[in-house]
PDB file of C-alpha atoms in Angstrom:
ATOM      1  CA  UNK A   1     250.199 190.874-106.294  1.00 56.00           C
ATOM      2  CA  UNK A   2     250.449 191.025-102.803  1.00 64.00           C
ATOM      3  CA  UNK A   3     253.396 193.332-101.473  1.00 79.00           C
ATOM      4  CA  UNK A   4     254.579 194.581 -97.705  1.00 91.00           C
ATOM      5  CA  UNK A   5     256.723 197.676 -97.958  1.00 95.00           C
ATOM      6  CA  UNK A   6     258.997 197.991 -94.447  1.00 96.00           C
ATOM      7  CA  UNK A   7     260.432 200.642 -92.956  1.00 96.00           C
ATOM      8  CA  UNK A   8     262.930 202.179 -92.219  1.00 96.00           C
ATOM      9  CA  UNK A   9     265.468 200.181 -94.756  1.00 95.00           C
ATOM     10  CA  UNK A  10     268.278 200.641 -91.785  1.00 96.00           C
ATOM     11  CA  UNK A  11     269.090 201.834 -88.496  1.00 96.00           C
ATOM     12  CA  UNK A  12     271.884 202.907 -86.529  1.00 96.00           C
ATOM     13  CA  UNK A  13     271.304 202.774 -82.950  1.00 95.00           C
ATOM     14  CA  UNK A  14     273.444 202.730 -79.627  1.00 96.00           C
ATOM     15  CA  UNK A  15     273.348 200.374 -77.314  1.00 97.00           C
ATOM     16  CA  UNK A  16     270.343 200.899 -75.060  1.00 97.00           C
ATOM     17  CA  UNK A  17     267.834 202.538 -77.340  1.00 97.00           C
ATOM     18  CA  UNK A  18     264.489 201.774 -78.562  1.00 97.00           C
ATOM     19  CA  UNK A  19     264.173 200.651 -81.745  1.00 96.00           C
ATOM     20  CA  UNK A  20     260.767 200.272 -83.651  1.00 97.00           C
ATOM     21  CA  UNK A  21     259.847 199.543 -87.135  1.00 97.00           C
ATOM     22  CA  UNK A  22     257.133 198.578 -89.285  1.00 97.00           C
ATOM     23  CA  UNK A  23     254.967 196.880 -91.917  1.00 97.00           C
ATOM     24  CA  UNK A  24     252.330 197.372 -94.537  1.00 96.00           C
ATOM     25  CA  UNK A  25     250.266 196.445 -97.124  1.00 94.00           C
ATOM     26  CA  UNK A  26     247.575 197.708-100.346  1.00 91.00           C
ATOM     27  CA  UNK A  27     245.720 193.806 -98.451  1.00 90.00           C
ATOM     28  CA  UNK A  28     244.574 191.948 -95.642  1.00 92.00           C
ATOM     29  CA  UNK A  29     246.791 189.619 -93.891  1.00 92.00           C
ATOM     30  CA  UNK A  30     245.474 187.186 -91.561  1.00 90.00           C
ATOM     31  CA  UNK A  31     248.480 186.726 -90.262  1.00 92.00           C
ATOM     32  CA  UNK A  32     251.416 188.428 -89.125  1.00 94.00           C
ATOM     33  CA  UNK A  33     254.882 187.117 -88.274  1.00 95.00           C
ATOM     34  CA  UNK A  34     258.561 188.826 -87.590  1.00 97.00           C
ATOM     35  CA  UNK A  35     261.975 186.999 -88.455  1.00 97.00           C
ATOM     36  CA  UNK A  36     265.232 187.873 -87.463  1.00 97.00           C
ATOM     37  CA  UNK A  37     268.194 186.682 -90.052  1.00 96.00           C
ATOM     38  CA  UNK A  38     272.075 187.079 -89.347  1.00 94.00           C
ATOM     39  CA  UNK A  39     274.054 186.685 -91.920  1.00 87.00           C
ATOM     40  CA  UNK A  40     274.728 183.164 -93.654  1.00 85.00           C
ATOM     41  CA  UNK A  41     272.199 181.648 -91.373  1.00 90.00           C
ATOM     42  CA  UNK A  42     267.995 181.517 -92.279  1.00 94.00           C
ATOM     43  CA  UNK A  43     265.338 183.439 -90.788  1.00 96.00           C
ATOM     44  CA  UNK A  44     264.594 183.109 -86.887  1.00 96.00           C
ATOM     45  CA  UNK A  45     260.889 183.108 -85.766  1.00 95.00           C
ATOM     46  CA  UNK A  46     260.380 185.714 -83.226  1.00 97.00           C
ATOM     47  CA  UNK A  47     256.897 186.571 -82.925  1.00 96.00           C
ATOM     48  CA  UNK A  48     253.386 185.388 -84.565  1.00 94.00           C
ATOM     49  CA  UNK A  49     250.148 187.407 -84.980  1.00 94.00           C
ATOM     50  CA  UNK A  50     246.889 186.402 -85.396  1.00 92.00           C
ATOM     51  CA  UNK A  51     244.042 188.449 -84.390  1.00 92.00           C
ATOM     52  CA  UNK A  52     243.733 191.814 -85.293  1.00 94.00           C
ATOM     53  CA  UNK A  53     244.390 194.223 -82.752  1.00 95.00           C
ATOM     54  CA  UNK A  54     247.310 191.486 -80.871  1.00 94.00           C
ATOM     55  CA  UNK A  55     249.602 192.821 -78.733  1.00 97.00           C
ATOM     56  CA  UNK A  56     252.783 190.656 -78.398  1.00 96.00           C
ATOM     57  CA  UNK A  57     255.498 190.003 -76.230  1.00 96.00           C
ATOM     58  CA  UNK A  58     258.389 187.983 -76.414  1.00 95.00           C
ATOM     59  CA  UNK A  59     261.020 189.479 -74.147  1.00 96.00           C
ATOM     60  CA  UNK A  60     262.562 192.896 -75.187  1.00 97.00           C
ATOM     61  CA  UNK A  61     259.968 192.256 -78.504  1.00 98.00           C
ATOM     62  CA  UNK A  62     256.566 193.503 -78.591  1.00 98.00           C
ATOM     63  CA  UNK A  63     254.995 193.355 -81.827  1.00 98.00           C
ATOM     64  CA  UNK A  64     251.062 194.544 -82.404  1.00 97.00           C
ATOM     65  CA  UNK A  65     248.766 193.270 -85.543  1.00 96.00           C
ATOM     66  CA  UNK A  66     247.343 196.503 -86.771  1.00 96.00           C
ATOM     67  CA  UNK A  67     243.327 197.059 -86.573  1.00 96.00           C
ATOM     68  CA  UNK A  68     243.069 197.060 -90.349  1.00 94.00           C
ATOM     69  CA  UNK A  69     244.607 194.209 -90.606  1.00 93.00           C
ATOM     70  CA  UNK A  70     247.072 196.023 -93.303  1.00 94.00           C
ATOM     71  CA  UNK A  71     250.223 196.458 -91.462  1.00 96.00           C
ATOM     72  CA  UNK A  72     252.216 195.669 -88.346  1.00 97.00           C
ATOM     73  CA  UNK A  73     254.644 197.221 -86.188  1.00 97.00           C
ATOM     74  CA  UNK A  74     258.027 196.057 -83.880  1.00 98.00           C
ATOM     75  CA  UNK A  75     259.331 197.036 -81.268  1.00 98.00           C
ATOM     76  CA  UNK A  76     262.666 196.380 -79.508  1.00 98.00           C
ATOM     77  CA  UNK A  77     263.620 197.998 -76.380  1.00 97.00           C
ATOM     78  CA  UNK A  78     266.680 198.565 -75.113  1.00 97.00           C
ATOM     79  CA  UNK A  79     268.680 197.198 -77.444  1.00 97.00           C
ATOM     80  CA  UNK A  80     271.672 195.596 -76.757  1.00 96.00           C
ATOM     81  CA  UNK A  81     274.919 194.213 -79.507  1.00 95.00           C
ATOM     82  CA  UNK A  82     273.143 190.745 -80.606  1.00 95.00           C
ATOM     83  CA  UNK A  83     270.066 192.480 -81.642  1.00 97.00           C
ATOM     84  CA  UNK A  84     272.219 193.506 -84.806  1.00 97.00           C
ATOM     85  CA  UNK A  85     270.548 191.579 -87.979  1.00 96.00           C
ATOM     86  CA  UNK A  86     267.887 191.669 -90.699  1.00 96.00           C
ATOM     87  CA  UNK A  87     264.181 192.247 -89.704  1.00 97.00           C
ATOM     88  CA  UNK A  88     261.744 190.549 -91.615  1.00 96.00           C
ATOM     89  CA  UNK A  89     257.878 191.095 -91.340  1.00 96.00           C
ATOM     90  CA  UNK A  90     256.418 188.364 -93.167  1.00 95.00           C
ATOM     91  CA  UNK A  91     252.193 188.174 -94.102  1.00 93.00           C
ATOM     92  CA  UNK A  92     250.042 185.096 -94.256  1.00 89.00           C
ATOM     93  CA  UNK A  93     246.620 185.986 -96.399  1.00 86.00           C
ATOM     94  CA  UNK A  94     245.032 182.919 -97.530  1.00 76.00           C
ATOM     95  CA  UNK A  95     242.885 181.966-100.086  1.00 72.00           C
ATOM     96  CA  UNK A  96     244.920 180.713-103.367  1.00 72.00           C
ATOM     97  CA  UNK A  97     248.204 182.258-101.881  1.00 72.00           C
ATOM     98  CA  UNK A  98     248.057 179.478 -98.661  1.00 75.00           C
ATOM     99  CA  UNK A  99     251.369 178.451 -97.793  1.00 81.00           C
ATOM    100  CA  UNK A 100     252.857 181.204 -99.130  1.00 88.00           C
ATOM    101  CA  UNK A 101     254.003 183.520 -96.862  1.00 90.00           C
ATOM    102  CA  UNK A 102     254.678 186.929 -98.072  1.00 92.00           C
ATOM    103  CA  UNK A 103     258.010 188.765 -97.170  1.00 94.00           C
ATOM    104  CA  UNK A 104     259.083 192.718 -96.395  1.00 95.00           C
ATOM    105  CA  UNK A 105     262.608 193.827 -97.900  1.00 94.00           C
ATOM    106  CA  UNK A 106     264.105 193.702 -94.562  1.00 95.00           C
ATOM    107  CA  UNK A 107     265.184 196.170 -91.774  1.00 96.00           C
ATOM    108  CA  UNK A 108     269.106 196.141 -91.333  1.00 96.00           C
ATOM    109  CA  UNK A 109     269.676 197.024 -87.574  1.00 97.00           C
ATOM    110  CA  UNK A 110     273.516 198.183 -86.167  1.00 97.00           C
ATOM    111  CA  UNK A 111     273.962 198.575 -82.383  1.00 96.00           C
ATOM    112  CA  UNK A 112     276.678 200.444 -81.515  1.00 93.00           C
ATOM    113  CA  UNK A 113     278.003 199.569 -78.372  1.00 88.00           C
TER     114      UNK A 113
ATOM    115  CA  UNK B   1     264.682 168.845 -81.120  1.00 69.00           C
ATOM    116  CA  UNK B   2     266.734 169.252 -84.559  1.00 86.00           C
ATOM    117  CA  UNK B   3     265.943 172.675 -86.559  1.00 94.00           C
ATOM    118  CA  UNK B   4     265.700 172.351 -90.515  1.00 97.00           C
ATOM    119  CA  UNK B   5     268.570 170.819 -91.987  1.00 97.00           C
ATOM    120  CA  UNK B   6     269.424 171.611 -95.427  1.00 98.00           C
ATOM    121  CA  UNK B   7     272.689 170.108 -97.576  1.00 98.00           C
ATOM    122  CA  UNK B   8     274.396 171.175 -99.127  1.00 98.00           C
ATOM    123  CA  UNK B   9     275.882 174.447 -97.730  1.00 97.00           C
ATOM    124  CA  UNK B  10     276.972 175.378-100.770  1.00 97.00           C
ATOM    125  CA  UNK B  11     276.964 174.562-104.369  1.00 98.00           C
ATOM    126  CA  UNK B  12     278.347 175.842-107.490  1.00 98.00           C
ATOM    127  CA  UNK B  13     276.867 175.203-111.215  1.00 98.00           C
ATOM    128  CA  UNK B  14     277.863 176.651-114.507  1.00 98.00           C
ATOM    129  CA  UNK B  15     275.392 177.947-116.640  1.00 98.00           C
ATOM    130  CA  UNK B  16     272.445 175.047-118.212  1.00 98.00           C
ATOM    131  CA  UNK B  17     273.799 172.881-115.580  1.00 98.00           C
ATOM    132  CA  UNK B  18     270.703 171.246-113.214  1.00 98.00           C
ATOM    133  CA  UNK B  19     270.908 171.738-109.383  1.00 98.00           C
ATOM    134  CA  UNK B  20     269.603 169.355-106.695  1.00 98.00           C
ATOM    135  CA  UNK B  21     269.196 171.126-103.100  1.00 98.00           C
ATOM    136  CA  UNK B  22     267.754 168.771-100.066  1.00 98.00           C
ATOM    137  CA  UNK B  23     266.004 169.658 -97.032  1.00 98.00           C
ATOM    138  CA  UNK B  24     264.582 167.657 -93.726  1.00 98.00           C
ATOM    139  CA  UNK B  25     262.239 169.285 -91.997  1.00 97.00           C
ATOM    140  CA  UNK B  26     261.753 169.126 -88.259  1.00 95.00           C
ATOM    141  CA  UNK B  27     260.694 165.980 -86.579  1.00 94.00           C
ATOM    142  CA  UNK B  28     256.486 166.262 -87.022  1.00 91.00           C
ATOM    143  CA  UNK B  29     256.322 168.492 -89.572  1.00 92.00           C
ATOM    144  CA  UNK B  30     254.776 167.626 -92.697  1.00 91.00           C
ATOM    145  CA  UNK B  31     254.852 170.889 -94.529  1.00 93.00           C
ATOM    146  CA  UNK B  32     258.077 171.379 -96.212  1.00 95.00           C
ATOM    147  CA  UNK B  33     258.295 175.254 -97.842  1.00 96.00           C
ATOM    148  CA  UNK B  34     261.176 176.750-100.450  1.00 97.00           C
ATOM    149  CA  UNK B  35     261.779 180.535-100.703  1.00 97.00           C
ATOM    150  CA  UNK B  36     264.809 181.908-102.387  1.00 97.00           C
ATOM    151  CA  UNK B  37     266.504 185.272-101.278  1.00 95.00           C
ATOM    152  CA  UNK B  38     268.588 186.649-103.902  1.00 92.00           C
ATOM    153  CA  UNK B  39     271.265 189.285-103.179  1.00 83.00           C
ATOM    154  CA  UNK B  40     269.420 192.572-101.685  1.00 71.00           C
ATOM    155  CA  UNK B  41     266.043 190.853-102.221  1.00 73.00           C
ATOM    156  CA  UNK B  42     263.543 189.502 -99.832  1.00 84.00           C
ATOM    157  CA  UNK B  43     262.541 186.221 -99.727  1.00 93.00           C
ATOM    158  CA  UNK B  44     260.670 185.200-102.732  1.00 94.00           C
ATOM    159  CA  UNK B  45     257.857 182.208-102.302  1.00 94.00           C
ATOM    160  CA  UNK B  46     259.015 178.683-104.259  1.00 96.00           C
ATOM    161  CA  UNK B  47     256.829 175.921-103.715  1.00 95.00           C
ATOM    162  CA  UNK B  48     254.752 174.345-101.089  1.00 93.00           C
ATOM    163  CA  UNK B  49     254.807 170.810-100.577  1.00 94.00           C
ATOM    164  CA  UNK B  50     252.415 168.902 -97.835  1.00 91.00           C
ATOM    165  CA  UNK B  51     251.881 164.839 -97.337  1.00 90.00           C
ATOM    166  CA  UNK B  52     253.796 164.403-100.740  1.00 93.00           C
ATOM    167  CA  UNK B  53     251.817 167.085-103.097  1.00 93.00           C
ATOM    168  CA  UNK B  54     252.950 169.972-104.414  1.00 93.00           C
ATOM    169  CA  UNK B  55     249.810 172.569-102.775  1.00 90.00           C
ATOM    170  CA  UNK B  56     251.518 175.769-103.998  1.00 91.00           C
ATOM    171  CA  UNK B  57     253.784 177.275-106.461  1.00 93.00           C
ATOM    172  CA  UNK B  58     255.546 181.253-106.468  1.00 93.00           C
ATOM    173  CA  UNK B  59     256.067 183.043-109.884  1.00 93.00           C
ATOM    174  CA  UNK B  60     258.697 180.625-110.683  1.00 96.00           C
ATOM    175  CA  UNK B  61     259.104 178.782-114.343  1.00 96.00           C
ATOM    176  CA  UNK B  62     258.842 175.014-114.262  1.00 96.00           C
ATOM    177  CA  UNK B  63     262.280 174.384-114.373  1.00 97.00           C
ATOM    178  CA  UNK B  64     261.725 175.233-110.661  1.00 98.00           C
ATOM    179  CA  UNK B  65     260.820 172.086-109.533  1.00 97.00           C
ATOM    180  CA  UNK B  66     260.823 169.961-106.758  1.00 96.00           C
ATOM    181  CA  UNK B  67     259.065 166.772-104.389  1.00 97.00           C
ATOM    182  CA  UNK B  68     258.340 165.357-101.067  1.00 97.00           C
ATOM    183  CA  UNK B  69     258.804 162.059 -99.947  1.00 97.00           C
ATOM    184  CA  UNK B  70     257.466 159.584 -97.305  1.00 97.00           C
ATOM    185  CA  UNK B  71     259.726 160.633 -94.604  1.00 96.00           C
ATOM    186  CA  UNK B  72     258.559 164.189 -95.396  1.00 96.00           C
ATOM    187  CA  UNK B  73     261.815 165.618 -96.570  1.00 98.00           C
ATOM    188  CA  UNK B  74     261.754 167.423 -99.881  1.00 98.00           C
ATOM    189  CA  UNK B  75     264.102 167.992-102.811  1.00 98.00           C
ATOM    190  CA  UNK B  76     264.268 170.960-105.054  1.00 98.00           C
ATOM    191  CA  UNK B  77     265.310 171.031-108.852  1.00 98.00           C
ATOM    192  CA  UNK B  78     266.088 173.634-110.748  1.00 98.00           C
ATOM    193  CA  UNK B  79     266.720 172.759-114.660  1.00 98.00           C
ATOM    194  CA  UNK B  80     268.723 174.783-116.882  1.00 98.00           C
ATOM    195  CA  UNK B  81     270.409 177.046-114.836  1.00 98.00           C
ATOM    196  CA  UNK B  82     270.809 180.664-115.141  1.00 97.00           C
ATOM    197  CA  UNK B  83     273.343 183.321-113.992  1.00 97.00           C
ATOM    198  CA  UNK B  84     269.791 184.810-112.018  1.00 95.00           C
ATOM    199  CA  UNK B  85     269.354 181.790-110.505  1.00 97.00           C
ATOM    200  CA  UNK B  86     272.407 182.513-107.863  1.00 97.00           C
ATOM    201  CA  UNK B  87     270.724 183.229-104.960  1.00 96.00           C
ATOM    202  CA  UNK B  88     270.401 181.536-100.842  1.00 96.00           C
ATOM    203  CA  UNK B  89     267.483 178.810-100.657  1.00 98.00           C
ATOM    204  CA  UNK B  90     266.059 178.519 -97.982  1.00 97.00           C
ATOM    205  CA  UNK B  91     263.866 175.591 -97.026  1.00 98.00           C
ATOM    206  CA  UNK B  92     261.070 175.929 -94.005  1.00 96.00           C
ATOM    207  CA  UNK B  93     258.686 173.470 -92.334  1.00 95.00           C
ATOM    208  CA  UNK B  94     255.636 173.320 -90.624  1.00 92.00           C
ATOM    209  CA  UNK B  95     252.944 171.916 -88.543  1.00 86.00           C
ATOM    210  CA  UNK B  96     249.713 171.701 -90.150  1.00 73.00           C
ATOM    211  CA  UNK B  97     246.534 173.466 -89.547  1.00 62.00           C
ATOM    212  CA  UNK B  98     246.121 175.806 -87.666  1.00 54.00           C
ATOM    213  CA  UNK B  99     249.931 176.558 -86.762  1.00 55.00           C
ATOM    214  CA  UNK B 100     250.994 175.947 -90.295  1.00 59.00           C
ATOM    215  CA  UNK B 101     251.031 179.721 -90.752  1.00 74.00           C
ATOM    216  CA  UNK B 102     254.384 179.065 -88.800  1.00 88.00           C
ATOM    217  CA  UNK B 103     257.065 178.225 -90.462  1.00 92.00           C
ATOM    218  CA  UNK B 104     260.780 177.190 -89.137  1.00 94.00           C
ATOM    219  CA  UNK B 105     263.832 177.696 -91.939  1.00 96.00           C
ATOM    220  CA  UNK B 106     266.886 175.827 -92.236  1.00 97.00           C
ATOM    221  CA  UNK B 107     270.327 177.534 -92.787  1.00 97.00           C
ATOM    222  CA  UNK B 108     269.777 177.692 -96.485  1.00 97.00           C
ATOM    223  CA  UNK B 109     271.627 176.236 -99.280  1.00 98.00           C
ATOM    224  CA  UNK B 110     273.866 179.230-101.179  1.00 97.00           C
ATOM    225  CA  UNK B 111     273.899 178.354-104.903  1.00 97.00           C
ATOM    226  CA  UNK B 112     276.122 179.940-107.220  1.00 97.00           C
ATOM    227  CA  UNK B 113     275.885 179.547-110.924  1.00 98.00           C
ATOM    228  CA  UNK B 114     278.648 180.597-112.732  1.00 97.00           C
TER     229      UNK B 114
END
Protein backbone atom coordinates (compact mmCIF):
# COMPACT_ATOMS: atom_id res chain seq x y z
CA UNK A 1 0.00 0.00 0.00
CA UNK A 2 0.68 3.43 -0.18
CA UNK A 3 3.45 4.69 2.38
CA UNK A 4 5.35 8.31 3.00
CA UNK A 5 8.57 7.81 4.89
CA UNK A 6 9.63 11.44 6.69
CA UNK A 7 12.60 12.64 7.71
CA UNK A 8 14.47 13.39 9.97
CA UNK A 9 12.39 11.48 12.95
CA UNK A 10 13.56 14.62 15.33
CA UNK A 11 15.30 17.75 15.64
CA UNK A 12 16.92 19.81 18.08
CA UNK A 13 17.26 23.28 17.09
CA UNK A 14 17.91 26.78 18.81
CA UNK A 15 15.93 29.41 18.64
CA UNK A 16 16.47 31.22 15.35
CA UNK A 17 17.49 28.46 13.01
CA UNK A 18 16.23 27.03 9.91
CA UNK A 19 14.62 24.05 10.07
CA UNK A 20 13.63 21.88 6.96
CA UNK A 21 12.31 18.47 6.53
CA UNK A 22 10.77 16.23 4.18
CA UNK A 23 8.50 13.68 2.49
CA UNK A 24 8.33 10.75 0.16
CA UNK A 25 6.83 8.14 -1.50
CA UNK A 26 7.33 4.49 -3.88
CA UNK A 27 3.58 6.77 -5.61
CA UNK A 28 2.05 9.70 -6.93
CA UNK A 29 0.24 12.02 -4.75
CA UNK A 30 -1.95 14.55 -6.13
CA UNK A 31 -1.91 16.21 -3.27
CA UNK A 32 0.23 17.37 -0.65
CA UNK A 33 -0.59 18.78 2.79
CA UNK A 34 1.57 19.57 6.20
CA UNK A 35 -0.01 19.37 9.84
CA UNK A 36 1.32 20.55 12.87
CA UNK A 37 0.07 18.51 16.21
CA UNK A 38 0.95 19.55 19.93
CA UNK A 39 0.39 17.29 22.23
CA UNK A 40 -3.26 16.21 23.40
CA UNK A 41 -4.68 18.42 20.75
CA UNK A 42 -5.36 17.11 16.71
CA UNK A 43 -3.52 17.99 13.74
CA UNK A 44 -3.35 21.79 12.57
CA UNK A 45 -3.56 22.50 8.77
CA UNK A 46 -0.67 24.54 7.74
CA UNK A 47 -0.14 24.33 4.19
CA UNK A 48 -1.90 22.53 1.01
CA UNK A 49 -0.30 21.47 -2.31
CA UNK A 50 -1.68 20.87 -5.40
CA UNK A 51 0.20 21.24 -8.51
CA UNK A 52 3.35 19.79 -8.99
CA UNK A 53 6.16 21.98 -8.84
CA UNK A 54 4.03 24.56 -5.95
CA UNK A 55 5.89 26.69 -4.05
CA UNK A 56 4.13 27.70 -0.76
CA UNK A 57 4.08 30.22 1.72
CA UNK A 58 2.36 30.66 4.77
CA UNK A 59 4.43 32.93 6.97
CA UNK A 60 7.79 31.53 8.34
CA UNK A 61 6.41 28.10 6.22
CA UNK A 62 7.28 27.46 2.76
CA UNK A 63 6.51 24.14 1.61
CA UNK A 64 7.20 22.97 -2.31
CA UNK A 65 5.25 19.85 -4.10
CA UNK A 66 8.11 17.99 -5.63
CA UNK A 67 8.28 17.67 -9.68
CA UNK A 68 7.70 13.93 -9.48
CA UNK A 69 5.01 14.29 -7.69
CA UNK A 70 6.65 11.62 -5.08
CA UNK A 71 7.67 13.69 -2.22
CA UNK A 72 7.55 17.08 -0.55
CA UNK A 73 9.64 19.22 1.46
CA UNK A 74 9.17 22.02 4.63
CA UNK A 75 10.65 24.57 5.52
CA UNK A 76 10.60 26.75 8.67
CA UNK A 77 12.74 29.67 9.10
CA UNK A 78 13.80 31.15 11.93
CA UNK A 79 12.31 29.29 14.30
CA UNK A 80 11.14 30.53 17.31
CA UNK A 81 9.70 28.39 20.97
CA UNK A 82 5.95 27.67 19.64
CA UNK A 83 7.19 26.05 16.57
CA UNK A 84 7.96 23.01 18.99
CA UNK A 85 5.43 20.02 17.88
CA UNK A 86 4.85 17.06 15.57
CA UNK A 87 5.19 17.55 11.73
CA UNK A 88 2.99 15.68 9.69
CA UNK A 89 3.18 15.46 5.79
CA UNK A 90 0.08 13.94 4.79
CA UNK A 91 -0.67 12.61 0.74
CA UNK A 92 -3.94 12.71 -1.11
CA UNK A 93 -3.72 10.11 -4.32
CA UNK A 94 -7.07 9.31 -5.50
CA UNK A 95 -8.60 6.72 -7.23
CA UNK A 96 -10.10 3.91 -4.72
CA UNK A 97 -8.03 5.47 -1.78
CA UNK A 98 -10.31 9.06 -2.08
CA UNK A 99 -10.86 10.42 1.18
CA UNK A 100 -8.20 8.83 2.58
CA UNK A 101 -5.47 10.82 3.25
CA UNK A 102 -2.23 9.17 3.78
CA UNK A 103 0.05 10.11 6.81
CA UNK A 104 4.16 10.37 7.45
CA UNK A 105 5.39 9.09 11.03
CA UNK A 106 5.90 12.54 12.12
CA UNK A 107 8.85 15.01 12.64
CA UNK A 108 9.28 15.86 16.47
CA UNK A 109 10.76 19.47 16.51
CA UNK A 110 12.49 21.08 20.05
CA UNK A 111 13.47 24.78 20.00
CA UNK A 112 15.72 25.62 22.43
CA UNK A 113 15.45 28.99 23.44
CA UNK B 1 -16.53 29.70 13.16
CA UNK B 2 -16.43 26.48 15.56
CA UNK B 3 -13.43 23.90 14.73
CA UNK B 4 -14.35 20.04 14.99
CA UNK B 5 -15.79 19.13 18.14
CA UNK B 6 -15.43 15.72 19.33
CA UNK B 7 -16.89 14.19 22.94
CA UNK B 8 -15.90 12.68 24.73
CA UNK B 9 -12.32 13.70 25.76
CA UNK B 10 -11.74 10.68 27.12
CA UNK B 11 -13.07 7.27 27.61
CA UNK B 12 -12.13 4.16 29.25
CA UNK B 13 -13.45 0.44 28.28
CA UNK B 14 -12.41 -2.91 29.54
CA UNK B 15 -11.70 -5.47 27.24
CA UNK B 16 -15.08 -6.87 24.76
CA UNK B 17 -16.69 -3.80 25.96
CA UNK B 18 -18.26 -1.55 22.75
CA UNK B 19 -17.20 2.16 22.46
CA UNK B 20 -19.28 5.03 21.04
CA UNK B 21 -17.05 8.24 20.06
CA UNK B 22 -19.07 11.44 18.47
CA UNK B 23 -17.93 14.09 16.30
CA UNK B 24 -19.56 17.50 14.67
CA UNK B 25 -17.94 18.70 12.00
CA UNK B 26 -17.60 22.34 11.09
CA UNK B 27 -20.55 24.37 10.10
CA UNK B 28 -20.76 23.45 5.97
CA UNK B 29 -18.96 20.58 5.93
CA UNK B 30 -20.43 17.48 4.84
CA UNK B 31 -17.48 15.18 4.86
CA UNK B 32 -16.91 13.79 8.22
CA UNK B 33 -13.32 11.61 8.30
CA UNK B 34 -11.94 9.11 11.34
CA UNK B 35 -8.19 8.33 11.65
CA UNK B 36 -6.78 6.78 14.74
CA UNK B 37 -3.13 7.53 16.00
CA UNK B 38 -1.95 4.95 18.26
CA UNK B 39 1.02 5.53 20.60
CA UNK B 40 4.28 6.29 18.32
CA UNK B 41 2.17 5.68 15.19
CA UNK B 42 0.94 7.97 12.54
CA UNK B 43 -2.37 8.48 11.81
CA UNK B 44 -4.01 5.49 10.41
CA UNK B 45 -7.17 6.09 7.82
CA UNK B 46 -10.81 4.84 9.50
CA UNK B 47 -13.67 5.58 7.50
CA UNK B 48 -15.04 8.18 5.26
CA UNK B 49 -18.44 9.25 5.55
CA UNK B 50 -20.16 11.99 3.02
CA UNK B 51 -24.14 13.06 2.77
CA UNK B 52 -24.87 9.99 5.11
CA UNK B 53 -22.78 7.04 3.21
CA UNK B 54 -20.02 5.42 4.24
CA UNK B 55 -17.54 6.29 0.72
CA UNK B 56 -14.40 4.76 2.29
CA UNK B 57 -13.05 2.35 4.70
CA UNK B 58 -8.95 1.90 6.11
CA UNK B 59 -7.64 -1.68 6.89
CA UNK B 60 -9.87 -1.80 9.79
CA UNK B 61 -12.18 -5.07 10.78
CA UNK B 62 -15.90 -4.42 10.83
CA UNK B 63 -16.19 -4.07 14.30
CA UNK B 64 -14.87 -0.62 13.23
CA UNK B 65 -17.89 0.89 12.47
CA UNK B 66 -19.58 3.95 12.31
CA UNK B 67 -22.55 6.59 10.56
CA UNK B 68 -23.52 10.00 9.56
CA UNK B 69 -26.56 11.66 10.16
CA UNK B 70 -28.74 14.50 8.73
CA UNK B 71 -27.09 17.23 10.55
CA UNK B 72 -23.82 15.77 9.20
CA UNK B 73 -22.26 14.74 12.44
CA UNK B 74 -20.97 11.20 12.62
CA UNK B 75 -20.61 8.48 15.25
CA UNK B 76 -18.00 5.83 15.43
CA UNK B 77 -18.38 2.20 16.91
CA UNK B 78 -16.02 0.01 17.69
CA UNK B 79 -17.39 -3.63 18.86
CA UNK B 80 -15.52 -5.92 20.94
CA UNK B 81 -12.82 -4.09 22.17
CA UNK B 82 -9.26 -4.91 22.30
CA UNK B 83 -6.23 -3.93 24.45
CA UNK B 84 -4.83 -2.60 20.57
CA UNK B 85 -7.62 -0.69 20.21
CA UNK B 86 -6.22 2.11 22.86
CA UNK B 87 -5.26 4.68 20.78
CA UNK B 88 -6.35 8.95 20.11
CA UNK B 89 -9.30 9.25 17.43
CA UNK B 90 -9.34 11.78 15.73
CA UNK B 91 -12.31 12.94 13.69
CA UNK B 92 -11.81 15.56 10.53
CA UNK B 93 -14.23 17.33 8.18
CA UNK B 94 -14.43 18.72 4.97
CA UNK B 95 -15.78 20.70 2.18
CA UNK B 96 -16.55 18.81 -0.81
CA UNK B 97 -15.05 18.79 -4.18
CA UNK B 98 -12.51 20.23 -5.00
CA UNK B 99 -11.26 21.40 -1.41
CA UNK B 100 -12.27 18.14 0.12
CA UNK B 101 -8.62 17.10 -0.10
CA UNK B 102 -8.64 19.47 3.03
CA UNK B 103 -9.44 18.26 5.95
CA UNK B 104 -9.89 20.11 9.56
CA UNK B 105 -9.49 17.60 12.87
CA UNK B 106 -11.07 17.93 16.08
CA UNK B 107 -9.12 17.48 19.41
CA UNK B 108 -9.56 13.77 19.30
CA UNK B 109 -11.22 11.45 21.58
CA UNK B 110 -8.32 9.35 23.77
CA UNK B 111 -9.73 5.83 24.33
CA UNK B 112 -8.28 3.54 26.67
CA UNK B 113 -9.23 -0.06 26.91
CA UNK B 114 -8.19 -1.71 29.77
Amino acid sequence: GQQLNQSPQSMFIQEGEDVSMNCTSSSIFNTWLWYKQDPGEGPVLLIALYKAGELTSNGRLTAQFGITRKDSFLNISASIPSDVGIYFCAGFAGGTSYGKLTFGQGTILTVHP
Amino acid sequence: EAGVTQSPTHLIKTRGQQATLRCSPISGHTSVYWYQQALGLGLQFLLWYDEGEERNRGNFPPRFSGRQFPNYSSELNVNALELEDSALYLCASSLVLPAANEQFFGPGTRLTVL
